[in-house]
Coordinates of C-alpha atoms and ligand atoms in Angstrom, one line a residue:
M1 CA 0.0 0.0 0.0
K2 CA 2.7 2.3 1.0
Y3 CA 4.5 1.6 -2.3
L4 CA 1.3 2.2 -4.3
A5 CA 0.6 5.5 -2.6
F6 CA 4.1 6.6 -3.4
A7 CA 3.7 5.5 -6.9
S8 CA 0.4 7.4 -7.4
L9 CA 2.0 10.4 -5.9
L10 CA 4.8 10.2 -8.5
L11 CA 2.2 9.8 -11.2
V12 CA 0.4 13.0 -10.0
I13 CA 3.6 14.9 -10.0
F14 CA 4.4 13.5 -13.4
F15 CA 1.1 14.7 -14.8
S16 CA 1.4 18.1 -13.2
I17 CA 4.8 18.6 -14.8
A18 CA 3.5 17.4 -18.1
F19 CA 0.2 19.3 -18.4
I20 CA 0.4 22.5 -16.4
P21 CA 2.0 25.2 -18.6
D22 CA 5.6 25.7 -17.9
G23 CA 5.2 29.1 -16.1
Q24 CA 2.8 27.6 -13.6
R25 CA 4.6 24.3 -12.9
V26 CA 4.4 23.1 -9.4
V27 CA 7.3 20.8 -8.3
G28 CA 7.2 18.4 -5.5
A29 CA 5.1 18.8 -2.5
S30 CA 6.3 22.3 -2.0
D31 CA 4.1 25.2 -3.2
V32 CA 7.0 27.6 -3.7
G33 CA 6.4 27.5 -7.4
A34 CA 2.8 28.4 -7.1
D35 CA 3.5 31.2 -4.6
A36 CA 6.3 32.5 -6.8
Q37 CA 3.9 32.5 -9.8
K38 CA 1.3 34.4 -7.8
F39 CA 3.8 37.0 -6.9
I40 CA 5.1 37.2 -10.5
D41 CA 1.6 37.6 -11.9
E42 CA 0.7 40.3 -9.4
Y43 CA 3.9 42.1 -10.0
T44 CA 3.5 41.9 -13.8
A45 CA -0.1 43.3 -13.7
E46 CA 1.0 46.3 -11.6
Y47 CA 4.2 46.8 -13.6
L48 CA 2.4 46.7 -17.0
K49 CA -0.1 49.2 -15.7
L50 CA 2.5 51.7 -14.3
R51 CA 4.9 51.2 -17.2
Y52 CA 2.2 51.9 -19.8
I53 CA 1.2 55.1 -18.0
Y54 CA 4.9 56.1 -18.0
S55 CA 5.5 55.2 -21.6
Q56 CA 2.5 57.2 -22.8
A57 CA 3.6 60.2 -20.8
S58 CA 7.1 59.9 -22.1
W59 CA 5.8 59.5 -25.7
N60 CA 3.8 62.7 -25.3
S61 CA 6.8 64.6 -24.0
N62 CA 8.9 63.5 -26.9
T63 CA 6.4 64.1 -29.7
R64 CA 4.9 67.3 -28.5
I65 CA 7.4 69.8 -27.1
V66 CA 5.9 73.2 -26.5
E67 CA 8.3 75.9 -25.4
G68 CA 7.6 77.3 -21.9
D69 CA 5.1 74.5 -21.2
D70 CA 6.4 71.8 -19.0
T71 CA 3.1 69.9 -18.5
N72 CA 4.2 66.9 -20.4
A73 CA 7.7 66.8 -18.8
K74 CA 6.1 67.0 -15.4
A75 CA 3.6 64.2 -16.1
E76 CA 6.5 62.1 -17.4
N77 CA 8.5 62.6 -14.2
A78 CA 5.6 61.9 -12.0
A79 CA 4.8 58.7 -13.9
L80 CA 8.4 57.6 -13.7
E81 CA 8.5 58.2 -10.0
R82 CA 5.4 56.0 -9.5
L83 CA 6.9 53.3 -11.6
T84 CA 10.2 53.2 -9.9
T85 CA 8.7 53.5 -6.4
F86 CA 6.9 50.2 -7.3
T87 CA 9.8 48.4 -9.0
G88 CA 12.3 49.4 -6.4
S89 CA 10.1 48.7 -3.4
T90 CA 11.5 46.8 -0.5
R91 CA 8.6 44.4 -0.6
N92 CA 9.3 43.4 -4.2
I93 CA 13.0 43.1 -3.5
E94 CA 12.6 40.9 -0.4
K95 CA 10.0 38.7 -2.1
A96 CA 12.0 38.1 -5.2
Q97 CA 15.2 37.4 -3.1
A98 CA 13.3 35.0 -0.9
F99 CA 11.9 33.0 -3.8
L100 CA 15.3 32.9 -5.5
K101 CA 16.7 31.2 -2.4
E102 CA 14.4 28.3 -3.2
Q103 CA 15.3 27.9 -6.8
A104 CA 14.9 24.1 -6.8
G105 CA 11.2 24.6 -6.6
L106 CA 11.0 27.0 -9.5
T107 CA 11.0 26.7 -13.3
P108 CA 13.8 28.3 -15.3
L109 CA 11.3 30.8 -16.6
Q110 CA 10.3 31.8 -13.1
V111 CA 13.9 32.2 -12.1
K112 CA 14.5 34.5 -15.1
Q113 CA 11.5 36.6 -14.2
L114 CA 12.5 37.0 -10.6
R115 CA 16.0 37.9 -11.6
S116 CA 14.5 40.5 -14.0
I117 CA 12.4 41.9 -11.1
L118 CA 15.6 42.2 -9.0
Y119 CA 17.6 43.7 -11.8
T120 CA 15.0 46.4 -12.4
A121 CA 14.8 47.1 -8.7
G122 CA 18.6 47.5 -8.7
E123 CA 18.4 50.9 -10.4
Y124 CA 16.2 52.5 -7.7
P125 CA 16.1 50.4 -4.6
E126 CA 13.8 51.8 -1.8
T127 CA 16.2 50.3 0.7
V128 CA 18.6 53.2 0.0
K129 CA 16.0 55.7 -0.9
D130 CA 18.1 58.8 0.1
L131 CA 21.1 57.7 -1.9
V132 CA 18.9 57.0 -5.0
K133 CA 17.5 60.5 -4.7
E134 CA 21.0 62.0 -4.4
R135 CA 22.2 59.9 -7.3
I136 CA 19.4 61.1 -9.6
A137 CA 20.0 64.7 -8.7
A138 CA 23.8 64.3 -9.2
E139 CA 23.2 62.7 -12.6
T140 CA 20.9 65.5 -13.7
A141 CA 23.4 68.1 -12.6
Q142 CA 26.3 66.3 -14.3
T143 CA 24.4 66.1 -17.6
E144 CA 23.4 69.8 -17.4
K145 CA 27.0 70.8 -16.9
L146 CA 28.1 68.7 -19.9
Y147 CA 25.4 70.0 -22.3
G148 CA 25.5 73.5 -20.9
F149 CA 29.3 73.9 -21.3
D150 CA 30.6 76.9 -23.2
F151 CA 33.3 75.5 -25.5
K152 CA 35.8 78.2 -26.6
I153 CA 38.5 78.5 -29.2
D154 CA 40.7 81.6 -28.9
G155 CA 38.2 83.1 -26.4
K156 CA 35.3 82.7 -28.8
S157 CA 32.4 80.4 -28.1
V158 CA 32.0 77.4 -30.4
T159 CA 29.6 74.4 -30.4
P160 CA 30.8 70.8 -30.2
N161 CA 29.7 70.5 -33.9
D162 CA 32.2 73.3 -34.8
V163 CA 35.0 71.4 -33.0
D164 CA 34.1 68.2 -34.8
E165 CA 34.0 70.0 -38.2
I166 CA 37.6 71.3 -37.6
L167 CA 38.8 67.8 -36.6
R168 CA 37.1 66.3 -39.7
T169 CA 38.3 68.8 -42.2
S170 CA 41.3 70.9 -41.2
N171 CA 44.8 70.1 -42.4
D172 CA 46.4 72.7 -40.1
P173 CA 48.0 71.0 -37.2
A174 CA 47.9 74.1 -34.9
R175 CA 44.3 74.7 -35.6
R176 CA 43.5 71.0 -35.0
R177 CA 45.3 71.0 -31.7
K178 CA 43.5 74.0 -30.4
A179 CA 40.1 72.5 -31.3
W180 CA 41.0 69.2 -29.7
E181 CA 42.2 70.9 -26.5
A182 CA 39.1 73.1 -26.4
S183 CA 37.0 70.0 -26.5
K184 CA 38.7 68.6 -23.4
E185 CA 38.2 71.6 -21.2
V186 CA 34.7 70.4 -20.2
G187 CA 36.4 67.5 -18.3
R188 CA 37.7 69.9 -15.7
V189 CA 34.3 70.9 -14.5
L190 CA 32.9 67.4 -14.6
K191 CA 35.7 65.7 -12.6
D192 CA 34.2 66.2 -9.1
G193 CA 30.8 65.2 -10.3
L194 CA 32.2 61.9 -11.6
T195 CA 33.9 61.2 -8.3
N196 CA 30.5 61.8 -6.6
L197 CA 28.8 59.5 -9.1
Q198 CA 31.4 56.8 -8.6
R199 CA 30.4 56.7 -4.9
L200 CA 26.7 57.0 -5.5
R201 CA 26.4 54.5 -8.4
N202 CA 28.3 51.9 -6.3
T203 CA 26.4 52.5 -3.1
T204 CA 23.0 52.3 -4.7
V205 CA 23.5 48.9 -6.2
R206 CA 25.6 47.3 -3.4
P207 CA 22.5 46.6 -1.1
L208 CA 21.3 44.1 -3.7
G209 CA 24.6 42.2 -3.6
Y210 CA 26.4 43.7 -6.6
S211 CA 30.1 44.4 -5.9
S212 CA 29.9 47.7 -8.0
Y213 CA 27.9 49.5 -10.6
V214 CA 30.0 47.8 -13.3
N215 CA 29.2 44.5 -11.8
Y216 CA 25.5 45.4 -11.8
Q217 CA 25.5 46.2 -15.5
I218 CA 27.5 43.1 -16.5
S219 CA 25.2 40.8 -14.5
D220 CA 22.5 41.6 -17.0
Y221 CA 24.4 39.4 -19.5
G222 CA 24.6 36.6 -17.0
L223 CA 28.4 36.9 -17.0
T224 CA 30.9 37.6 -14.2
N225 CA 33.1 40.6 -14.4
Q226 CA 36.1 38.6 -15.5
E227 CA 34.1 36.7 -18.1
M228 CA 32.9 40.0 -19.7
L229 CA 36.4 41.5 -19.7
Q230 CA 37.8 38.3 -21.2
L231 CA 35.2 38.3 -23.9
L232 CA 35.9 42.0 -24.8
D233 CA 39.7 41.3 -24.9
K234 CA 39.0 38.3 -27.2
F235 CA 37.3 40.7 -29.7
N236 CA 40.3 43.1 -29.5
R237 CA 42.8 40.3 -30.0
E238 CA 40.8 38.8 -33.0
L239 CA 40.7 42.2 -34.7
R240 CA 44.3 43.2 -33.8
P241 CA 46.0 42.2 -37.1
L242 CA 43.5 44.4 -39.0
Y243 CA 43.6 47.2 -36.5
R244 CA 47.4 47.2 -36.7
E245 CA 47.2 47.7 -40.5
L246 CA 44.6 50.6 -40.1
H247 CA 46.8 52.1 -37.3
T248 CA 49.9 52.0 -39.5
W249 CA 48.0 53.3 -42.6
A250 CA 46.6 56.2 -40.6
R251 CA 50.0 57.3 -39.1
Y252 CA 51.6 57.5 -42.5
E253 CA 48.5 58.9 -44.3
L254 CA 48.0 61.7 -41.8
A255 CA 51.7 62.5 -41.6
K256 CA 51.6 63.1 -45.3
R257 CA 48.4 65.1 -45.1
Y258 CA 49.6 67.4 -42.3
N259 CA 53.2 67.5 -43.7
Q260 CA 54.7 66.2 -40.4
P261 CA 57.1 63.4 -39.5
V262 CA 55.5 60.0 -39.1
P263 CA 54.7 59.6 -35.4
E264 CA 55.4 56.6 -33.2
Q265 CA 51.8 56.4 -32.1
L266 CA 48.7 58.4 -33.3
P267 CA 48.4 61.9 -31.8
A268 CA 44.8 62.3 -30.6
D269 CA 44.5 65.7 -32.2
W270 CA 45.3 64.2 -35.7
L271 CA 42.1 62.1 -35.8
P272 CA 38.7 63.2 -37.1
N273 CA 36.9 62.3 -33.9
R274 CA 37.5 63.7 -30.3
W275 CA 38.1 60.2 -28.9
G276 CA 39.6 58.6 -31.9
Q277 CA 36.6 56.2 -32.0
D278 CA 35.6 56.7 -35.7
W279 CA 38.0 57.6 -38.5
S280 CA 35.6 57.0 -41.4
S281 CA 35.7 60.6 -42.6
L282 CA 39.4 60.0 -43.6
V283 CA 38.3 58.5 -46.9
K284 CA 35.7 59.9 -49.3
V285 CA 34.0 57.4 -51.5
E286 CA 32.0 58.3 -54.6
G287 CA 29.0 56.1 -53.9
L288 CA 25.6 55.5 -55.4
D289 CA 23.3 58.4 -55.7
I290 CA 20.5 57.1 -53.5
D291 CA 19.4 60.6 -52.4
G292 CA 18.8 61.4 -56.1
A293 CA 16.8 58.2 -56.6
L294 CA 14.6 59.0 -53.6
K295 CA 14.0 62.6 -54.3
S296 CA 10.8 62.0 -56.2
K297 CA 9.4 59.7 -53.5
T298 CA 7.2 60.6 -50.5
P299 CA 8.2 60.0 -46.8
E300 CA 5.1 57.7 -46.6
W301 CA 6.6 55.6 -49.5
I302 CA 9.8 55.1 -47.5
V303 CA 8.1 53.8 -44.4
K304 CA 5.9 51.6 -46.5
Q305 CA 8.9 50.2 -48.4
A306 CA 10.5 49.3 -45.1
E307 CA 7.3 47.5 -44.0
Q308 CA 7.1 45.7 -47.3
F309 CA 10.7 44.4 -46.8
Y310 CA 9.7 42.7 -43.5
I311 CA 6.5 41.4 -45.1
S312 CA 8.6 39.9 -47.9
L313 CA 10.6 38.0 -45.2
G314 CA 7.3 36.5 -43.9
F315 CA 6.6 39.0 -41.1
P316 CA 3.0 40.3 -40.6
P317 CA 1.9 43.7 -41.8
L318 CA 2.3 46.4 -39.0
P319 CA -0.9 46.7 -36.9
Q320 CA -3.2 49.6 -37.8
S321 CA -2.4 51.2 -34.4
F322 CA 1.2 51.6 -35.5
W323 CA 0.1 53.9 -38.3
D324 CA -2.5 55.7 -36.1
K325 CA -0.3 56.3 -33.1
S326 CA 3.2 56.7 -34.5
S327 CA 4.9 60.0 -35.2
L328 CA 6.7 59.3 -38.4
Y329 CA 7.1 62.6 -40.2
P330 CA 8.6 66.1 -39.5
V331 CA 6.4 68.6 -37.7
P332 CA 4.6 70.7 -40.3
A333 CA 6.1 74.2 -40.8
G334 CA 4.5 76.8 -38.6
A335 CA 3.3 74.2 -36.0
S336 CA 3.2 75.4 -32.4
Y337 CA 5.2 72.5 -31.1
K338 CA 8.4 70.6 -31.7
K339 CA 9.3 67.0 -31.4
N340 CA 12.4 64.9 -30.6
T341 CA 14.2 64.5 -34.0
H342 CA 16.2 61.5 -32.9
A343 CA 14.7 58.3 -34.4
S344 CA 13.4 55.7 -31.9
A345 CA 11.1 52.6 -31.7
W346 CA 8.7 52.1 -28.8
H347 CA 7.0 49.1 -27.2
L348 CA 4.7 51.0 -24.9
D349 CA 2.6 48.4 -23.2
L350 CA 4.8 45.3 -23.9
Q351 CA 1.8 44.0 -25.8
A352 CA 0.4 45.3 -29.2
D353 CA 1.1 49.1 -28.8
V354 CA 4.2 49.6 -30.9
R355 CA 5.1 53.0 -32.3
S356 CA 8.0 54.7 -34.0
L357 CA 9.2 58.3 -33.6
M358 CA 10.9 59.5 -36.7
S359 CA 11.1 62.6 -39.0
V360 CA 11.3 60.7 -42.3
E361 CA 12.2 62.7 -45.4
P362 CA 12.9 61.2 -48.8
N363 CA 16.7 60.7 -48.6
A364 CA 19.2 57.8 -48.1
D365 CA 19.7 58.4 -44.3
W366 CA 16.0 58.1 -43.6
Y367 CA 15.7 55.1 -45.9
E368 CA 18.3 53.3 -43.8
T369 CA 16.8 54.6 -40.6
A370 CA 13.3 53.5 -41.4
H371 CA 14.6 49.9 -42.1
H372 CA 16.6 50.1 -38.8
E373 CA 13.7 51.3 -36.6
L374 CA 11.2 48.8 -38.1
G375 CA 13.8 46.1 -37.1
H376 CA 13.2 47.1 -33.5
I377 CA 9.4 47.1 -34.1
Y378 CA 9.5 43.6 -35.6
Y379 CA 11.6 42.4 -32.7
Y380 CA 8.9 43.7 -30.3
I381 CA 6.2 42.1 -32.3
S382 CA 8.1 38.8 -32.5
Y383 CA 8.7 38.3 -28.8
T384 CA 5.1 39.4 -27.9
N385 CA 3.8 35.9 -27.8
P386 CA 2.3 33.5 -25.2
D387 CA 5.6 31.7 -24.6
V388 CA 7.4 34.9 -23.5
P389 CA 6.1 36.5 -20.2
P390 CA 5.9 40.3 -20.4
L391 CA 8.9 40.7 -18.0
L392 CA 11.1 38.9 -20.5
R393 CA 10.0 40.8 -23.6
E394 CA 13.3 42.4 -24.4
G395 CA 16.3 41.6 -26.5
A396 CA 18.2 38.3 -25.8
N397 CA 20.7 40.7 -24.3
R398 CA 21.1 44.5 -24.4
A399 CA 23.1 44.3 -27.7
Y400 CA 20.7 42.1 -29.7
H401 CA 18.2 44.8 -30.5
E402 CA 20.7 47.2 -31.9
A403 CA 22.5 44.5 -33.8
V404 CA 19.3 43.4 -35.6
G405 CA 18.3 47.0 -36.4
T406 CA 21.7 48.0 -37.7
M407 CA 22.1 44.8 -39.7
I408 CA 18.9 45.4 -41.5
G409 CA 19.8 49.0 -42.1
L410 CA 23.1 48.0 -43.6
A411 CA 21.6 45.2 -45.7
A412 CA 19.1 47.7 -47.1
M413 CA 21.9 49.9 -48.3
Q414 CA 23.8 47.2 -50.3
K415 CA 23.8 47.5 -54.0
P416 CA 21.9 44.4 -55.1
F417 CA 19.2 45.2 -52.6
L418 CA 18.9 48.8 -53.9
E419 CA 18.9 47.5 -57.5
G420 CA 16.1 45.2 -56.7
R421 CA 14.1 48.1 -55.2
G422 CA 14.8 50.2 -58.3
L423 CA 16.9 52.7 -56.4
A424 CA 20.3 52.0 -58.0
P425 CA 21.1 51.6 -61.7
K426 CA 22.4 48.1 -62.7
N427 CA 25.7 49.3 -64.0
A428 CA 26.6 51.7 -61.2
K429 CA 30.3 51.6 -60.4
V430 CA 31.5 51.8 -56.8
N431 CA 35.1 51.6 -55.6
Q432 CA 34.7 48.5 -53.5
T433 CA 38.1 48.7 -51.7
Q434 CA 37.7 52.4 -50.7
E435 CA 34.1 51.6 -49.5
L436 CA 35.4 48.7 -47.5
L437 CA 38.2 50.9 -46.0
R438 CA 35.6 53.5 -45.0
E439 CA 33.5 50.8 -43.3
A440 CA 36.6 49.4 -41.5
L441 CA 37.5 52.9 -40.3
N442 CA 34.1 53.0 -38.6
Y443 CA 33.4 49.4 -37.4
V444 CA 36.9 48.1 -36.7
V445 CA 38.4 51.3 -35.3
F446 CA 35.4 51.5 -32.9
T447 CA 36.2 48.2 -31.3
P448 CA 39.4 49.0 -29.3
F449 CA 37.6 52.1 -27.9
S450 CA 34.2 50.4 -27.1
A451 CA 35.6 47.0 -26.0
G452 CA 38.9 48.3 -24.6
T453 CA 39.4 51.8 -23.4
M454 CA 35.8 52.5 -22.2
P455 CA 35.0 49.3 -20.3
R456 CA 38.5 49.0 -18.8
F457 CA 38.4 52.6 -17.5
E458 CA 34.9 52.2 -16.0
Y459 CA 35.8 48.8 -14.5
D460 CA 38.7 50.4 -12.6
L461 CA 36.6 53.4 -11.8
Y462 CA 33.7 51.5 -10.1
E463 CA 35.0 48.0 -9.3
Q464 CA 38.4 49.1 -8.1
N465 CA 37.5 52.5 -6.8
L466 CA 40.1 54.2 -8.9
P467 CA 41.3 57.3 -6.9
K468 CA 40.6 60.7 -8.3
D469 CA 44.2 61.6 -8.7
Q470 CA 44.7 58.7 -11.2
Y471 CA 41.7 59.2 -13.5
N472 CA 43.6 60.8 -16.3
K473 CA 46.7 58.7 -16.0
R474 CA 44.7 55.5 -16.2
W475 CA 42.5 56.8 -19.0
W476 CA 45.5 57.5 -21.3
E477 CA 47.2 54.2 -20.4
Y478 CA 44.2 52.4 -21.8
V479 CA 44.0 54.7 -24.8
L480 CA 47.6 53.9 -25.7
K481 CA 47.2 50.2 -25.0
Y482 CA 44.0 49.5 -26.9
Q483 CA 43.9 52.3 -29.5
G484 CA 47.6 53.2 -30.0
I485 CA 46.7 56.9 -29.5
V486 CA 48.6 59.5 -27.4
P487 CA 47.7 63.0 -26.3
P488 CA 49.5 65.9 -28.0
A489 CA 51.1 66.8 -24.7
T490 CA 51.0 65.2 -21.2
R491 CA 47.6 65.6 -19.6
G492 CA 47.7 66.2 -15.9
E493 CA 45.1 65.3 -13.3
E494 CA 43.6 68.8 -13.5
Y495 CA 41.8 67.4 -16.5
C496 CA 39.4 64.5 -16.8
D497 CA 39.5 63.4 -20.4
A498 CA 37.3 60.4 -19.7
C499 CA 34.6 62.8 -18.5
T500 CA 34.4 64.4 -21.9
K501 CA 32.6 61.3 -23.2
T502 CA 28.9 61.6 -22.7
H503 CA 28.3 58.0 -21.7
I504 CA 30.8 58.2 -18.8
N505 CA 28.4 60.7 -17.3
D506 CA 24.9 59.7 -18.3
D507 CA 25.0 56.1 -19.5
A508 CA 27.6 54.5 -17.3
A509 CA 29.2 51.1 -17.5
Q510 CA 27.4 49.8 -20.6
Y511 CA 29.4 51.1 -23.5
Y512 CA 30.5 47.6 -24.5
D513 CA 26.9 47.0 -25.6
Y514 CA 27.8 48.9 -28.8
A515 CA 30.9 46.7 -29.3
I516 CA 28.9 43.5 -28.8
A517 CA 26.1 44.7 -31.1
N518 CA 28.7 45.3 -33.9
I519 CA 30.4 42.0 -33.5
L520 CA 27.0 40.3 -33.4
L521 CA 25.6 42.0 -36.5
F522 CA 28.6 41.0 -38.6
Q523 CA 28.2 37.4 -37.3
L524 CA 24.5 37.3 -38.2
H525 CA 24.9 39.0 -41.5
D526 CA 27.8 36.6 -42.5
H527 CA 25.6 33.6 -41.6
I528 CA 22.7 35.0 -43.6
A529 CA 24.8 35.9 -46.6
R530 CA 27.0 32.8 -46.9
K531 CA 24.9 30.0 -45.4
I532 CA 21.3 31.0 -46.3
L533 CA 21.5 33.3 -49.3
K534 CA 24.8 31.9 -50.7
Q535 CA 25.7 35.5 -51.6
D536 CA 28.8 37.6 -51.1
P537 CA 28.4 39.4 -47.7
H538 CA 29.4 42.6 -49.4
A539 CA 26.6 42.4 -51.9
T540 CA 23.5 40.8 -50.6
N541 CA 19.8 41.1 -51.2
Y542 CA 17.7 39.8 -48.3
Y543 CA 14.5 40.9 -50.0
G544 CA 11.8 38.2 -50.4
S545 CA 13.8 35.5 -48.6
K546 CA 11.5 33.5 -46.3
A547 CA 14.5 31.5 -45.2
V548 CA 16.1 34.7 -43.9
G549 CA 12.8 35.5 -42.2
D550 CA 12.7 32.1 -40.5
F551 CA 16.3 32.5 -39.3
L552 CA 15.6 35.9 -37.9
R553 CA 12.3 34.8 -36.2
K554 CA 14.2 32.0 -34.4
I555 CA 16.4 34.7 -32.9
L556 CA 13.8 37.3 -32.2
R557 CA 10.9 35.2 -30.9
P558 CA 12.2 34.1 -27.5
G559 CA 13.1 37.6 -26.4
S560 CA 15.2 37.2 -23.2
S561 CA 13.4 34.1 -22.1
R562 CA 16.4 32.0 -23.3
D563 CA 20.1 32.4 -22.7
W564 CA 21.5 34.7 -25.4
R565 CA 24.5 32.4 -25.9
M566 CA 22.3 29.5 -26.7
V567 CA 20.1 31.6 -29.0
L568 CA 23.2 32.5 -31.1
K569 CA 24.7 29.0 -31.0
E570 CA 21.5 27.4 -32.2
A571 CA 21.0 29.9 -34.9
T572 CA 24.5 30.0 -36.3
G573 CA 26.4 27.1 -34.7
E574 CA 28.9 29.5 -33.4
D575 CA 29.9 31.4 -30.2
L576 CA 30.1 35.2 -30.2
S577 CA 33.3 36.1 -32.0
A578 CA 34.8 38.8 -34.2
K579 CA 35.8 36.3 -36.8
A580 CA 33.0 37.2 -39.1
M581 CA 33.8 40.9 -39.0
L582 CA 37.4 40.0 -39.7
R583 CA 36.4 37.9 -42.7
Y584 CA 34.2 40.7 -44.0
F585 CA 37.2 43.0 -44.1
E586 CA 39.6 40.3 -45.4
P587 CA 40.0 41.9 -48.8
L588 CA 41.6 44.9 -47.0
M589 CA 44.4 42.8 -45.7
K590 CA 45.6 42.3 -49.3
Y591 CA 45.2 45.9 -50.0
F592 CA 47.3 46.9 -46.9
K593 CA 50.0 44.4 -47.8
Q594 CA 50.8 46.7 -50.7
V595 CA 50.0 50.0 -49.2
N596 CA 51.8 49.4 -45.9
K597 CA 54.8 47.7 -47.4
G598 CA 58.0 48.8 -45.8
R599 CA 56.2 50.8 -43.1
K600 CA 57.0 50.5 -39.5
Y601 CA 54.3 48.9 -37.3
T602 CA 54.2 50.3 -33.7
L603 CA 51.0 49.1 -32.2
A604 CA 51.6 46.8 -29.2
E605 CA 50.0 43.4 -28.6
I606 CA 47.2 43.4 -26.0
Ligands
LIG701 ZN1 18.5 51.3 -32.9

């Protein structure tokens, strides 16, 4: 009898496992799973309600900006406060922590949702309410100082755009140096603020068990600090042979241009960007005249074309509410309001309310942007399905969303695609090598900065409490090590050159997201081109390929309900790696063999 009872009990458990949907599975005699689910459901209902109110308020304040009227901004702030009071509440933190202590009784999906609740709480935990308040005020003040700074050259006020213009176009070394030094003055006034934020960002996340603010951000990838740093160094090492060629080419090319001796390392003020992160304006390529081809089209045509592209891959048409509620075109002349002109894609309720904010005009930039933004929208639509709980409706990791959008934007600008859309003549000639060089000066050059200098400095700043009198020294050590760039003269600790980078101030410790997104996009594009379309990755046409659509949906549909490494591995058979990016730029290695012949290479190994 005893045996039988035990056997029937097992049977009952077996059936509950088999027939109750995964999210509600109850394991063993314990009802931890059921209790946790009840908590998750209640949390989700309240979260969705408050988040939707906030998103709508935020949407209004971005699409309707009336000078002197801060009604929308106030409503947005109030809604954010209500939302964060809830997400950071001690009750939610303690409950999620308590359930996570009994993980054996939970499903993997429940564990993921509880972790997501804790992660969201980590930004504004009620347990350190006063520190959170202080941090928000300090962040606002820091951003105001940065954006309100009066840049000056020779005593005359200039805008950051003026500085950039000089760095991009001037061949006069003295003028360049003045512009570069002027751009770094803002660091002086931001240095104390960064020290304050170093303390506040660390102390607000530590109560939840994170060792530092960097550790908090990295944990979102499910990696340890060391795993993330190793991954980023792997990218840098993989790209090093190509970066060494670009570094050598730039030293000789610029020395010629400025009529100077060839320097040992690249002087920061010689480069067309204040941080040396993008050198693409060093080459001019005569490309296709897409602007000309789009001139006669309407903005509506452009957005519809982008939608048609996704439909051709087997995605559904956009919901009517997208067209009714989005803000897609420039504000009409003479209107009494303005709107944010930066393009974005929104998932307001984590259900069907998807919108885009753009100011589409008939030109090549907006053509690419429309395809990019709809990439985000179709990612939202794909992971809004019954298998993905609302709390996990986001990219597989923070980099996936951007990787997908950027990849589609790039694919939509390749010649065979444009030919197919009637936007490029069949016999148009483009200098492929120069075009590839321009792309490398953007994507490859960006990696040592985004996967080296920035994350290394922020790791030391937060995780190792880098003392204030070493900020500048440490910053330039990493700039030299990863980027092979040196300042025009020694930069003392009265400066804070790291502080001149926006993200150090207002988007801390997640800059490597951009590096990972780039690595990922080349990997996905390479797979699509070579394995699915059997086309040259430099000249693809995704249009109309259901197989490409199936591949993308496999990646997009699970949102963050599955481990991002598994998602990539199952889709491509590979781990995250810069090899595809390297292969894409392979033809350049042959080009550099000739161009850099006999030149001295000075970039160190990592
Ligand atoms: Zn984007």
